[in-house]
Amino acid sequence: MNASEIRTRITDLEKASKDSLPADRFIEILNSLRNEIKITEKLLRETKVGIAVNKLRQHSNKAVADLAKDIVARWKSEVKGTVAKPKSDAAAPPPQKRVAPAATTKIPATAAPEQQRKSVSTQGGTGGRSKETDKVAWKCLSDPVRDNCLGMIYDGLCFEAAQDVDSSKILSRTKAVEAAVYAACKRTDQTYKTKIRSLYLNLRDKKNPNLRRRVINGDISPERLSTMTSQEMASEERRAEDQKLEEENMREAMKPTAVRSTTDQFPCGKCGKRTVAYSQAQTRSADEPMTTFCECQNCGHRWKFC
């Protein structure tokens, strides 16, 4: 995922927050960021995606908050790894000497061109295919919105597709899927656009090649795909992760919690409302004041003070 696509996801997150969309929408966008980004320090600074995800650590929905925390922790670990790597390489120059012999590098390069092409075909391509590289006629519906959505679905289906998968076959499936979504929505409203975006994100999931393959091969009909939820389209790995997260949330919900009261004495710093639920706990030594944990019942903003 490049910087432009990341900024689009950030915009999606901001819109989801502004419109108070369901938690499933946040989880869908966050999963795409977690699965499709190879994070670097440069990318974090350029896109500010870390700031956008970090804001969701305080989301009122625990599943969204936990997923945001997991992504932030993972990115921190990955960035630390990439920063530390050049130092270890600089301290160990011997590998450069092993590359020197010309005889060992020329033989494999000239002996296996056909084998390399075969590998691309059987293992699922390199991920470089798109509507532009395949040069397909995707602007064919006389409607800019539907044409753009058609292009998104094509990019999702051809993602990492083998080079021997005919582009005309992918385009045919793409048109059928878009037509099924449009038939269900009747017009290019927000419901239509949200569904197309959901299909695109799930089809582009690197960990879910089986979904793309089944759609292209016709195992999943366009009509069926147009009605599938994100959970139904998810890969086995993602379903296992979601199940684990759900079980953790269930265990967390069953833990005894402090009794909360409602007051109008603490104004919310985010929305200004005074409908606030609060609880108190001794988080420091016994002779220190208790910590008060607050949650706005209007916008879900949380804060604490002593």
Short mmCIF file of C-alpha atoms in Angstrom, two decimals:
data_model
loop_
_atom_site.label_atom_id
_atom_site.label_comp_id
_atom_site.label_asym_id
_atom_site.label_seq_id
_atom_site.Cartn_x
_atom_site.Cartn_y
_atom_site.Cartn_z
CA MET A 1 0.00 0.00 0.00
CA ASN A 2 1.49 3.35 -1.03
CA ALA A 3 1.26 6.72 0.74
CA SER A 4 -1.74 7.85 -1.31
CA GLU A 5 -3.73 4.72 -0.44
CA ILE A 6 -2.80 5.11 3.22
CA ARG A 7 -4.12 8.68 3.22
CA THR A 8 -7.38 7.37 1.74
CA ARG A 9 -7.69 4.92 4.65
CA ILE A 10 -7.02 7.76 7.12
CA THR A 11 -9.82 9.76 5.49
CA ASP A 12 -12.08 6.70 5.80
CA LEU A 13 -11.26 6.48 9.53
CA GLU A 14 -11.98 10.18 10.06
CA LYS A 15 -15.29 9.89 8.20
CA ALA A 16 -16.24 6.79 10.20
CA SER A 17 -15.58 8.71 13.44
CA LYS A 18 -17.46 11.80 12.24
CA ASP A 19 -20.49 9.77 11.11
CA SER A 20 -20.38 7.47 14.19
CA LEU A 21 -20.29 4.39 11.98
CA PRO A 22 -20.49 0.87 13.51
CA ALA A 23 -17.39 -0.76 15.00
CA ASP A 24 -17.26 -3.23 12.07
CA ARG A 25 -16.33 -0.35 9.75
CA PHE A 26 -13.41 0.70 11.96
CA ILE A 27 -12.21 -2.91 12.28
CA GLU A 28 -12.40 -3.38 8.51
CA ILE A 29 -10.24 -0.29 7.82
CA LEU A 30 -7.78 -1.10 10.62
CA ASN A 31 -7.35 -4.66 9.36
CA SER A 32 -6.52 -3.35 5.90
CA LEU A 33 -3.87 -1.06 7.41
CA ARG A 34 -2.45 -3.90 9.48
CA ASN A 35 -2.33 -6.41 6.63
CA GLU A 36 -1.37 -4.24 3.64
CA ILE A 37 1.25 -1.82 4.96
CA LYS A 38 4.95 -2.57 5.18
CA ILE A 39 5.59 0.18 7.68
CA THR A 40 8.72 2.33 7.76
CA GLU A 41 9.72 5.41 9.73
CA LYS A 42 9.56 7.46 6.53
CA LEU A 43 6.02 6.26 5.78
CA LEU A 44 4.89 7.08 9.32
CA ARG A 45 6.23 10.62 9.08
CA GLU A 46 4.93 11.20 5.57
CA THR A 47 1.34 9.98 6.12
CA LYS A 48 0.81 10.51 9.90
CA VAL A 49 -1.02 7.16 9.87
CA GLY A 50 0.37 6.33 13.32
CA ILE A 51 -1.37 9.37 14.80
CA ALA A 52 -4.67 8.43 13.15
CA VAL A 53 -4.57 4.85 14.47
CA ASN A 54 -3.30 5.90 17.90
CA LYS A 55 -6.42 8.06 18.40
CA LEU A 56 -8.55 4.91 18.23
CA ARG A 57 -6.81 3.37 21.26
CA GLN A 58 -9.40 5.25 23.33
CA HIS A 59 -12.38 4.18 21.17
CA SER A 60 -15.50 3.32 23.14
CA ASN A 61 -15.69 -0.09 21.44
CA LYS A 62 -13.13 -2.39 23.08
CA ALA A 63 -12.53 -4.47 19.94
CA VAL A 64 -11.61 -1.33 17.99
CA ALA A 65 -9.42 -0.01 20.81
CA ASP A 66 -7.60 -3.35 21.23
CA LEU A 67 -6.98 -3.66 17.49
CA ALA A 68 -5.59 -0.11 17.35
CA LYS A 69 -3.28 -0.87 20.28
CA ASP A 70 -2.07 -4.05 18.56
CA ILE A 71 -1.31 -2.19 15.33
CA VAL A 72 0.57 0.62 17.11
CA ALA A 73 2.65 -1.89 19.08
CA ARG A 74 3.41 -3.90 15.95
CA TRP A 75 4.46 -0.84 13.96
CA LYS A 76 6.73 0.37 16.77
CA SER A 77 8.43 -3.03 16.80
CA GLU A 78 8.83 -3.09 13.01
CA VAL A 79 10.23 0.45 12.85
CA LYS A 80 12.74 -0.33 15.61
CA GLY A 81 13.81 -3.40 13.63
CA THR A 82 14.40 -1.43 10.42
CA VAL A 83 16.32 1.28 12.25
CA ALA A 84 18.57 -1.25 13.99
CA LYS A 85 19.23 -3.33 10.88
CA PRO A 86 21.72 -0.99 9.09
CA LYS A 87 23.93 -0.97 12.20
CA SER A 88 24.27 -4.74 12.21
CA ASP A 89 24.95 -4.72 8.49
CA ALA A 90 27.65 -2.06 8.91
CA ALA A 91 29.31 -4.08 11.63
CA ALA A 92 29.49 -7.19 9.49
CA PRO A 93 31.04 -6.44 6.07
CA PRO A 94 32.17 -10.02 5.23
CA PRO A 95 28.93 -10.91 3.33
CA GLN A 96 29.89 -8.36 0.65
CA LYS A 97 33.00 -10.39 -0.16
CA ARG A 98 30.99 -13.54 -0.81
CA VAL A 99 29.09 -11.87 -3.66
CA ALA A 100 32.29 -11.20 -5.61
CA PRO A 101 32.74 -14.49 -7.61
CA ALA A 102 31.21 -13.93 -11.05
CA ALA A 103 31.00 -17.62 -11.99
CA THR A 104 28.44 -18.47 -9.35
CA THR A 105 26.14 -15.56 -10.21
CA LYS A 106 26.06 -16.03 -13.97
CA ILE A 107 25.11 -19.71 -14.06
CA PRO A 108 21.71 -19.49 -12.29
CA ALA A 109 20.83 -16.26 -14.10
CA THR A 110 21.19 -17.82 -17.56
CA ALA A 111 19.97 -21.29 -16.70
CA ALA A 112 16.51 -20.62 -15.31
CA PRO A 113 14.48 -17.96 -17.18
CA GLU A 114 11.68 -20.36 -18.05
CA GLN A 115 11.68 -21.79 -14.55
CA GLN A 116 11.32 -18.26 -13.18
CA ARG A 117 8.33 -17.57 -15.47
CA LYS A 118 6.74 -20.81 -14.37
CA SER A 119 7.22 -19.86 -10.73
CA VAL A 120 5.37 -16.56 -11.26
CA SER A 121 2.50 -18.38 -12.94
CA THR A 122 2.06 -21.06 -10.30
CA GLN A 123 2.71 -19.09 -7.14
CA GLY A 124 0.30 -16.23 -7.85
CA GLY A 125 2.25 -13.46 -9.54
CA THR A 126 4.16 -10.55 -8.09
CA GLY A 127 1.34 -8.25 -7.03
CA GLY A 128 2.14 -5.78 -9.84
CA ARG A 129 -1.03 -6.23 -11.90
CA SER A 130 -3.67 -3.50 -12.07
CA LYS A 131 -6.28 -2.15 -14.47
CA GLU A 132 -3.59 0.12 -15.93
CA THR A 133 -0.91 -2.53 -16.43
CA ASP A 134 -3.45 -5.00 -17.84
CA LYS A 135 -4.75 -2.25 -20.17
CA VAL A 136 -8.39 -3.31 -19.82
CA ALA A 137 -11.36 -1.17 -20.89
CA TRP A 138 -12.74 -0.53 -17.40
CA LYS A 139 -14.38 2.83 -18.14
CA CYS A 140 -17.39 1.33 -19.86
CA LEU A 141 -20.50 2.21 -17.82
CA SER A 142 -21.05 5.88 -18.79
CA ASP A 143 -21.11 6.73 -15.08
CA PRO A 144 -17.90 8.06 -13.47
CA VAL A 145 -18.79 6.73 -10.02
CA ARG A 146 -19.57 3.22 -11.25
CA ASP A 147 -16.53 3.25 -13.54
CA ASN A 148 -14.25 4.10 -10.62
CA CYS A 149 -15.84 1.40 -8.49
CA LEU A 150 -15.45 -1.07 -11.36
CA GLY A 151 -11.75 -0.19 -11.47
CA MET A 152 -11.41 -0.75 -7.72
CA ILE A 153 -12.93 -4.22 -7.93
CA TYR A 154 -10.66 -5.11 -10.86
CA ASP A 155 -7.60 -4.00 -8.89
CA GLY A 156 -8.78 -6.14 -5.99
CA LEU A 157 -9.33 -9.25 -8.10
CA CYS A 158 -6.08 -9.01 -10.08
CA PHE A 159 -3.98 -8.32 -6.97
CA GLU A 160 -1.13 -10.88 -6.97
CA ALA A 161 -2.91 -12.82 -9.73
CA ALA A 162 -0.79 -15.14 -11.86
CA GLN A 163 0.23 -13.74 -15.22
CA ASP A 164 -1.53 -16.58 -17.03
CA VAL A 165 -4.94 -15.57 -15.61
CA ASP A 166 -6.65 -13.89 -18.56
CA SER A 167 -7.45 -10.21 -17.94
CA SER A 168 -10.69 -10.55 -19.93
CA LYS A 169 -11.85 -13.21 -17.46
CA ILE A 170 -11.05 -10.96 -14.51
CA LEU A 171 -12.85 -8.04 -16.18
CA SER A 172 -15.91 -10.19 -16.85
CA ARG A 173 -16.07 -11.20 -13.17
CA THR A 174 -15.51 -7.58 -12.17
CA LYS A 175 -18.45 -6.33 -14.24
CA ALA A 176 -20.71 -9.02 -12.83
CA VAL A 177 -19.77 -8.18 -9.23
CA GLU A 178 -20.31 -4.43 -9.73
CA ALA A 179 -23.64 -5.07 -11.45
CA ALA A 180 -24.78 -7.24 -8.53
CA VAL A 181 -23.89 -4.54 -6.00
CA TYR A 182 -25.61 -1.85 -8.09
CA ALA A 183 -28.72 -4.03 -8.49
CA ALA A 184 -28.93 -4.41 -4.72
CA CYS A 185 -28.44 -0.68 -4.00
CA LYS A 186 -30.40 0.71 -6.99
CA ARG A 187 -28.20 3.83 -7.08
CA THR A 188 -24.67 5.01 -6.41
CA ASP A 189 -25.36 6.21 -2.88
CA GLN A 190 -23.22 5.88 0.25
CA THR A 191 -24.40 2.29 0.78
CA TYR A 192 -23.16 1.36 -2.70
CA LYS A 193 -19.80 3.08 -2.19
CA THR A 194 -19.30 1.53 1.25
CA LYS A 195 -19.99 -1.95 -0.11
CA ILE A 196 -17.56 -1.48 -3.00
CA ARG A 197 -14.89 -0.23 -0.58
CA SER A 198 -15.48 -3.27 1.65
CA LEU A 199 -15.11 -5.64 -1.31
CA TYR A 200 -11.93 -3.88 -2.43
CA LEU A 201 -10.31 -4.06 1.02
CA ASN A 202 -11.12 -7.74 1.46
CA LEU A 203 -10.05 -8.71 -2.06
CA ARG A 204 -6.75 -6.85 -1.60
CA ASP A 205 -5.97 -8.67 1.65
CA LYS A 206 -2.56 -10.31 1.14
CA LYS A 207 -3.51 -13.06 3.56
CA ASN A 208 -6.67 -13.97 1.65
CA PRO A 209 -5.66 -15.15 -1.86
CA ASN A 210 -8.30 -17.87 -1.66
CA LEU A 211 -11.11 -15.30 -1.82
CA ARG A 212 -9.76 -13.78 -5.04
CA ARG A 213 -9.21 -17.22 -6.55
CA ARG A 214 -12.74 -18.43 -5.72
CA VAL A 215 -14.34 -15.30 -7.20
CA ILE A 216 -12.30 -15.49 -10.43
CA ASN A 217 -12.96 -19.22 -10.81
CA GLY A 218 -16.70 -18.75 -10.21
CA ASP A 219 -16.85 -20.71 -6.93
CA ILE A 220 -18.39 -17.60 -5.34
CA SER A 221 -21.07 -16.02 -7.51
CA PRO A 222 -21.22 -12.22 -7.95
CA GLU A 223 -24.64 -12.17 -6.27
CA ARG A 224 -23.31 -14.07 -3.26
CA LEU A 225 -20.18 -11.90 -3.00
CA SER A 226 -22.27 -8.72 -3.09
CA THR A 227 -24.10 -9.80 0.08
CA MET A 228 -21.19 -11.27 2.06
CA THR A 229 -20.07 -9.52 5.23
CA SER A 230 -16.44 -8.75 6.02
CA GLN A 231 -16.43 -11.67 8.45
CA GLU A 232 -17.69 -14.05 5.76
CA MET A 233 -15.03 -12.87 3.29
CA ALA A 234 -12.20 -13.01 5.82
CA SER A 235 -9.36 -15.52 5.55
CA GLU A 236 -9.13 -18.44 7.97
CA GLU A 237 -6.21 -16.71 9.69
CA ARG A 238 -8.16 -13.51 10.18
CA ARG A 239 -11.21 -15.41 11.44
CA ALA A 240 -8.99 -17.13 14.00
CA GLU A 241 -7.59 -13.76 15.09
CA ASP A 242 -11.10 -12.28 15.36
CA GLN A 243 -12.26 -15.30 17.35
CA LYS A 244 -9.30 -14.95 19.71
CA LEU A 245 -10.02 -11.24 20.14
CA GLU A 246 -13.69 -11.95 20.82
CA GLU A 247 -12.78 -14.53 23.47
CA GLU A 248 -10.37 -12.09 25.12
CA ASN A 249 -13.07 -9.42 25.13
CA MET A 250 -15.51 -11.89 26.67
CA ARG A 251 -13.05 -12.78 29.44
CA GLU A 252 -12.38 -9.10 30.03
CA ALA A 253 -16.10 -8.36 30.21
CA MET A 254 -16.57 -11.09 32.83
CA LYS A 255 -13.98 -9.59 35.16
CA PRO A 256 -15.40 -7.73 38.15
CA THR A 257 -15.36 -3.99 37.58
CA ALA A 258 -15.67 -1.01 39.85
CA VAL A 259 -19.18 0.34 40.31
CA ARG A 260 -19.66 3.43 38.15
CA SER A 261 -21.76 6.45 38.95
CA THR A 262 -23.05 9.24 36.74
CA THR A 263 -22.44 12.90 37.47
CA ASP A 264 -22.72 16.33 35.87
CA GLN A 265 -19.74 17.70 37.80
CA PHE A 266 -17.09 16.70 35.24
CA PRO A 267 -17.48 18.36 31.80
CA CYS A 268 -16.16 16.34 28.85
CA GLY A 269 -13.08 17.98 27.38
CA LYS A 270 -14.03 16.76 23.91
CA CYS A 271 -17.72 17.55 23.43
CA GLY A 272 -18.44 19.70 26.50
CA LYS A 273 -21.37 17.58 27.71
CA ARG A 274 -21.77 16.88 31.42
CA THR A 275 -23.24 13.38 31.30
CA VAL A 276 -20.22 11.51 32.62
CA ALA A 277 -19.87 8.05 34.17
CA TYR A 278 -17.01 7.68 36.62
CA SER A 279 -15.39 5.22 39.01
CA GLN A 280 -12.53 5.49 41.47
CA ALA A 281 -9.64 3.18 42.27
CA GLN A 282 -6.50 3.25 44.40
CA THR A 283 -3.76 3.11 41.77
CA ARG A 284 -0.94 4.51 43.90
CA SER A 285 0.10 4.20 47.54
CA ALA A 286 -2.60 4.23 50.21
CA ASP A 287 -1.77 7.74 51.38
CA GLU A 288 -2.18 9.17 47.87
CA PRO A 289 -5.52 10.39 46.42
CA MET A 290 -7.63 7.87 44.51
CA THR A 291 -7.63 7.99 40.70
CA THR A 292 -10.95 8.94 39.08
CA PHE A 293 -11.70 7.30 35.72
CA CYS A 294 -14.26 9.15 33.57
CA GLU A 295 -16.14 8.27 30.39
CA CYS A 296 -18.42 10.69 28.55
CA GLN A 297 -21.79 9.05 27.88
CA ASN A 298 -22.32 11.29 24.86
CA CYS A 299 -19.15 10.83 22.76
CA GLY A 300 -17.28 8.02 24.55
CA HIS A 301 -14.22 10.16 25.39
CA ARG A 302 -12.26 8.78 28.35
CA TRP A 303 -9.88 10.49 30.77
CA LYS A 304 -8.60 10.19 34.32
CA PHE A 305 -7.35 12.45 37.08
CA CYS A 306 -6.19 12.24 40.67
#
